[in-house]
CSV table of C-alpha atoms in Angstrom, one decimal:
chain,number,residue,atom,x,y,z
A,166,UNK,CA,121.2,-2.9,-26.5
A,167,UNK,CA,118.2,-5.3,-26.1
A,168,UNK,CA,118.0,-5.6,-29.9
A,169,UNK,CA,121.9,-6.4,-30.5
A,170,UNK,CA,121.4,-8.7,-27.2
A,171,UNK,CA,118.6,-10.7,-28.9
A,172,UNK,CA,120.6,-11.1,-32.4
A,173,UNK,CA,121.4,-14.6,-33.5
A,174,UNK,CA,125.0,-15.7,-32.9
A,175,UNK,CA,125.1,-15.5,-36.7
A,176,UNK,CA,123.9,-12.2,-36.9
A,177,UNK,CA,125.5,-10.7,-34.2
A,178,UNK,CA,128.8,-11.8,-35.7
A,179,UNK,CA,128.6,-10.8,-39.0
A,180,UNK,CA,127.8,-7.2,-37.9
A,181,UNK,CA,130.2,-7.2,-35.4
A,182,UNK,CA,132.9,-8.4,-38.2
A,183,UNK,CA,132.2,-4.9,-39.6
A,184,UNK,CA,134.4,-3.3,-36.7
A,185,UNK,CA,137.2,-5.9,-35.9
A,186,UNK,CA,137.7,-8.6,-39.4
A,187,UNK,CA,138.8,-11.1,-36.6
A,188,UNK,CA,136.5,-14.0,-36.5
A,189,UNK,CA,137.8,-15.1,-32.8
A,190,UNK,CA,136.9,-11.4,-31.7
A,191,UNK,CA,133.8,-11.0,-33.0
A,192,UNK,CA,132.7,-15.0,-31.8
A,193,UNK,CA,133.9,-13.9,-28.2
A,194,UNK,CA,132.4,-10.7,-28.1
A,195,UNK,CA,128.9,-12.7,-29.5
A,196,UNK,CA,129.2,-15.2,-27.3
A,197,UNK,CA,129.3,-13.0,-24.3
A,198,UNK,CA,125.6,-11.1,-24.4
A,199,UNK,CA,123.8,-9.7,-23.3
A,200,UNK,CA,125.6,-6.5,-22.4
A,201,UNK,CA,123.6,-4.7,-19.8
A,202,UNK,CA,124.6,-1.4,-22.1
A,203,UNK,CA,126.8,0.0,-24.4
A,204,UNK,CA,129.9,0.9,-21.8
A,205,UNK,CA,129.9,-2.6,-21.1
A,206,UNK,CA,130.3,-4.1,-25.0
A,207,UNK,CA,133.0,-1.4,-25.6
A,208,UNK,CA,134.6,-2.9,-22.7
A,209,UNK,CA,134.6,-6.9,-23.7
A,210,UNK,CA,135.7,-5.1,-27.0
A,211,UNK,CA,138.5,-3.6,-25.6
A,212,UNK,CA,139.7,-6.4,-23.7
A,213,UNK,CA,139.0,-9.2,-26.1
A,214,UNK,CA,141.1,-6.8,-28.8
A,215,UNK,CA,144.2,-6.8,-26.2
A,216,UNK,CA,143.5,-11.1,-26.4
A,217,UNK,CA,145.0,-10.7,-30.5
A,218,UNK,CA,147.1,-13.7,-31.3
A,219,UNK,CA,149.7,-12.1,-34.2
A,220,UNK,CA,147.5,-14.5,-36.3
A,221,UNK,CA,144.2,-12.6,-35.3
A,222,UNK,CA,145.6,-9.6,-35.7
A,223,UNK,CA,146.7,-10.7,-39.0
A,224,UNK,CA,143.3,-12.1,-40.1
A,225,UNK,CA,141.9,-8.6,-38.6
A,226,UNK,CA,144.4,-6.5,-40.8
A,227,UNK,CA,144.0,-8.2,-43.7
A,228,UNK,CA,140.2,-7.6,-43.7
A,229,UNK,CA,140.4,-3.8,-43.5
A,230,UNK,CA,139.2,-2.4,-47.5
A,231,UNK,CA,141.3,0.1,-49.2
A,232,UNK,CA,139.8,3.3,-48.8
A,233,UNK,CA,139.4,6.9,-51.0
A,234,UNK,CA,140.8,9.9,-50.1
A,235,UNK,CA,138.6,13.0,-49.9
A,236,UNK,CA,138.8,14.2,-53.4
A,237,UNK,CA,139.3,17.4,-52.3
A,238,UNK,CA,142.7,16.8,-51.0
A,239,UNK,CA,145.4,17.9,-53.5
A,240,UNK,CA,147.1,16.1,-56.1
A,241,UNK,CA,150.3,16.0,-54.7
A,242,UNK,CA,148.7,14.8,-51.1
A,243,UNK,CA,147.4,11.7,-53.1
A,244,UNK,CA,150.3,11.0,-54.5
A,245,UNK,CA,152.4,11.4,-51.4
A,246,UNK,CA,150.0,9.3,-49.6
A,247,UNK,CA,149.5,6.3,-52.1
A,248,UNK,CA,153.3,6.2,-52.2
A,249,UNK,CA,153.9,5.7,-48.4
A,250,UNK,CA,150.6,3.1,-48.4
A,251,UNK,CA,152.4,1.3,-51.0
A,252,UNK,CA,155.7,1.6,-49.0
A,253,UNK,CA,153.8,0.6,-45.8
A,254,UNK,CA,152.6,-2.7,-47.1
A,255,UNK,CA,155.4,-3.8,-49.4
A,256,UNK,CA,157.4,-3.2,-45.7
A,257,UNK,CA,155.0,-4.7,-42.6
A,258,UNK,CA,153.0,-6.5,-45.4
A,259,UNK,CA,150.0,-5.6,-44.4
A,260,UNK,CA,147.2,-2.4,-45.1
A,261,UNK,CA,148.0,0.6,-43.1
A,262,UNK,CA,145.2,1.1,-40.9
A,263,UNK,CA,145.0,4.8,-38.2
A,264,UNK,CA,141.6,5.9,-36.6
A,265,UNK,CA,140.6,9.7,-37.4
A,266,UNK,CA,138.1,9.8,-35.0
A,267,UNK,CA,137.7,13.0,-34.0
A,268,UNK,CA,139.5,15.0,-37.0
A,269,UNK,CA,137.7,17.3,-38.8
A,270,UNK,CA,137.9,15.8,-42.7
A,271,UNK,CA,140.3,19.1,-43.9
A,272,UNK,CA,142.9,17.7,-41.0
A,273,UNK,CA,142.9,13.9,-42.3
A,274,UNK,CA,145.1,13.7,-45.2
A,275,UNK,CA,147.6,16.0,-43.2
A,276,UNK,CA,147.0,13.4,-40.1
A,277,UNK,CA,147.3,10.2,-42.6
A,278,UNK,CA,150.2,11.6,-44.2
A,279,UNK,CA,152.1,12.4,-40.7
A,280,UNK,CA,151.3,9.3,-39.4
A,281,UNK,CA,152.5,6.9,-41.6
A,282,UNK,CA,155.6,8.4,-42.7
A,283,UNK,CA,156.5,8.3,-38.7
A,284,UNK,CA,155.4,4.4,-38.7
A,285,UNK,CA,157.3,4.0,-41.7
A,286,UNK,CA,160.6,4.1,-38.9
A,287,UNK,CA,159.4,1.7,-37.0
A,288,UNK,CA,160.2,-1.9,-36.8
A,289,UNK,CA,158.2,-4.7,-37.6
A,290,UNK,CA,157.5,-5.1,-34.0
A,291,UNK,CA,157.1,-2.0,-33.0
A,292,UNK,CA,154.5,-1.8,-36.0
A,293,UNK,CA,152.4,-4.3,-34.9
A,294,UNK,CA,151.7,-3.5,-31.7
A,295,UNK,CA,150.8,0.4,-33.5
A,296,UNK,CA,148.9,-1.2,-35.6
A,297,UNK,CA,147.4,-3.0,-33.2
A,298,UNK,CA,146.4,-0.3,-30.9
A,299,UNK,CA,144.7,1.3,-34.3
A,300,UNK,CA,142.6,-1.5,-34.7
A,301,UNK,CA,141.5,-1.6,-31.2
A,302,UNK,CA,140.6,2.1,-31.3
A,303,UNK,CA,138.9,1.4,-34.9
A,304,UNK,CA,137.1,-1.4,-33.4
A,305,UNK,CA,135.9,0.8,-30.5
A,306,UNK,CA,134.4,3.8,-32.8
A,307,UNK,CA,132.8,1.2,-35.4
A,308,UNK,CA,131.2,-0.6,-32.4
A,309,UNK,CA,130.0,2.7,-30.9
A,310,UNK,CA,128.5,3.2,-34.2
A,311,UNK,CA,126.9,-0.2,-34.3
A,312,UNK,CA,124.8,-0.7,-31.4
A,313,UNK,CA,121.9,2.0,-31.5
A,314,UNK,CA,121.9,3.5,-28.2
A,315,UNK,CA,125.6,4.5,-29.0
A,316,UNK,CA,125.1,5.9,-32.3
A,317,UNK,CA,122.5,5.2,-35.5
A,318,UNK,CA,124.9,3.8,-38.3
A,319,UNK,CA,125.3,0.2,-39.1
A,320,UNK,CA,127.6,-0.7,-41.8
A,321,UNK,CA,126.2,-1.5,-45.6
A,322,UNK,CA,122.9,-3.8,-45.7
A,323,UNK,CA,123.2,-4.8,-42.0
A,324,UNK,CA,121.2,-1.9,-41.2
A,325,UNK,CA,118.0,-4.0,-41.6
A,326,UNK,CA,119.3,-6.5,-38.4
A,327,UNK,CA,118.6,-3.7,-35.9
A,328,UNK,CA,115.7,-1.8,-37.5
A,329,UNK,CA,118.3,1.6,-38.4
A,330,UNK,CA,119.2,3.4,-40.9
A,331,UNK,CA,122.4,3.2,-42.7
A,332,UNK,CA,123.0,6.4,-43.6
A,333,UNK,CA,125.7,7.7,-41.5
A,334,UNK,CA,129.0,7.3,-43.1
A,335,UNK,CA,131.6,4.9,-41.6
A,336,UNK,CA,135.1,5.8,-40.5
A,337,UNK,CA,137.6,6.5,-42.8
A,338,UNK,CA,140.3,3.4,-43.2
A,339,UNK,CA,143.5,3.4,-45.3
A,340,UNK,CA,145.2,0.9,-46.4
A,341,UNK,CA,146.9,0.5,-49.8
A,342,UNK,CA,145.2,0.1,-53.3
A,343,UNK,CA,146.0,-3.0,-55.5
């Protein structure tokens, strides 16, 4: 924590932009350090991710990158999968984002899959505040994989900020290709 505390505004930002795309989220939660420890950032995370205007929420949405599927998965799993992604957005206009955290990698295609064919029922409202919720809990597990005493990854070239390695891989995010 005393590293991520003494970050530049700047700095701290950009990385924290790596769990939440919202620029209101990640100024608030830079703004606020130090965090006596990592309990207590997660905490100002969660609650400044409950603070999402529809417009931050947008903005943090719209910032989430299309992501592979394990190419181990079966042909007919991809192509399920990148039809209901391109189903998602062309219905809530926006990517399709779920945290895995915790699935073993065999089990999250079959999660994916599940999960955004029930979300495809929902209404745009309804949506939003799931997809909400999924960000939050995104936000959560990239941040606990941010700061070093929760966890040793930092996403891409950031590593270098904090003096750790980047070589733990990030979460995986879905949202549609194209």
């Amino acid at each position: 924590m005393t590293r991520f505390n003494a970050l530049s505004a700047e700095t701290a930002q950009d990385l924290l932009l790596h769990c939440c795309g919202n620029r209101r989220w990640a100024h608030r939660l830079a703004a606020h350090r130090p965090y006596p420890d990592p309990g207590a950032l997660l905490a100002a995370a969660e609650e400044a991710s409950y603070d999402l205007s529809p417009a931050d929420l947008a903005e943090a949405l719209a910032a989430e990158d299309p992501a592979e599927l394990d190419p181990r998965a079966p042909y007919a799993a991809h192509l399920a999968l990148r039809a209901a992604l391109a189903e998602y957005e062309r219905r809530f206009g926006h990517a399709f984002v779920v945290c895995l955290a915790g699935l073993a990698p065999q089990d999250r295609t079959d999660a994916v899959l599940s999960a955004i064919q029930s979300r495809l029922a929902n209404s745009a409202e309804e949506e939003r505040a799931v997809a909400a919720d999924e960000l939050r809990r995104l936000a959560g597990e990239r941040l606990s994989e941010l700061v070093p005493l929760c966890g040793p990854a930092l996403p891409g070239g950031l590593a270098q900020a904090l003096d750790e390695p980047a070589d733990t891989p990030e979460l995986v995010r879905f949202a549609p290709a194209g």
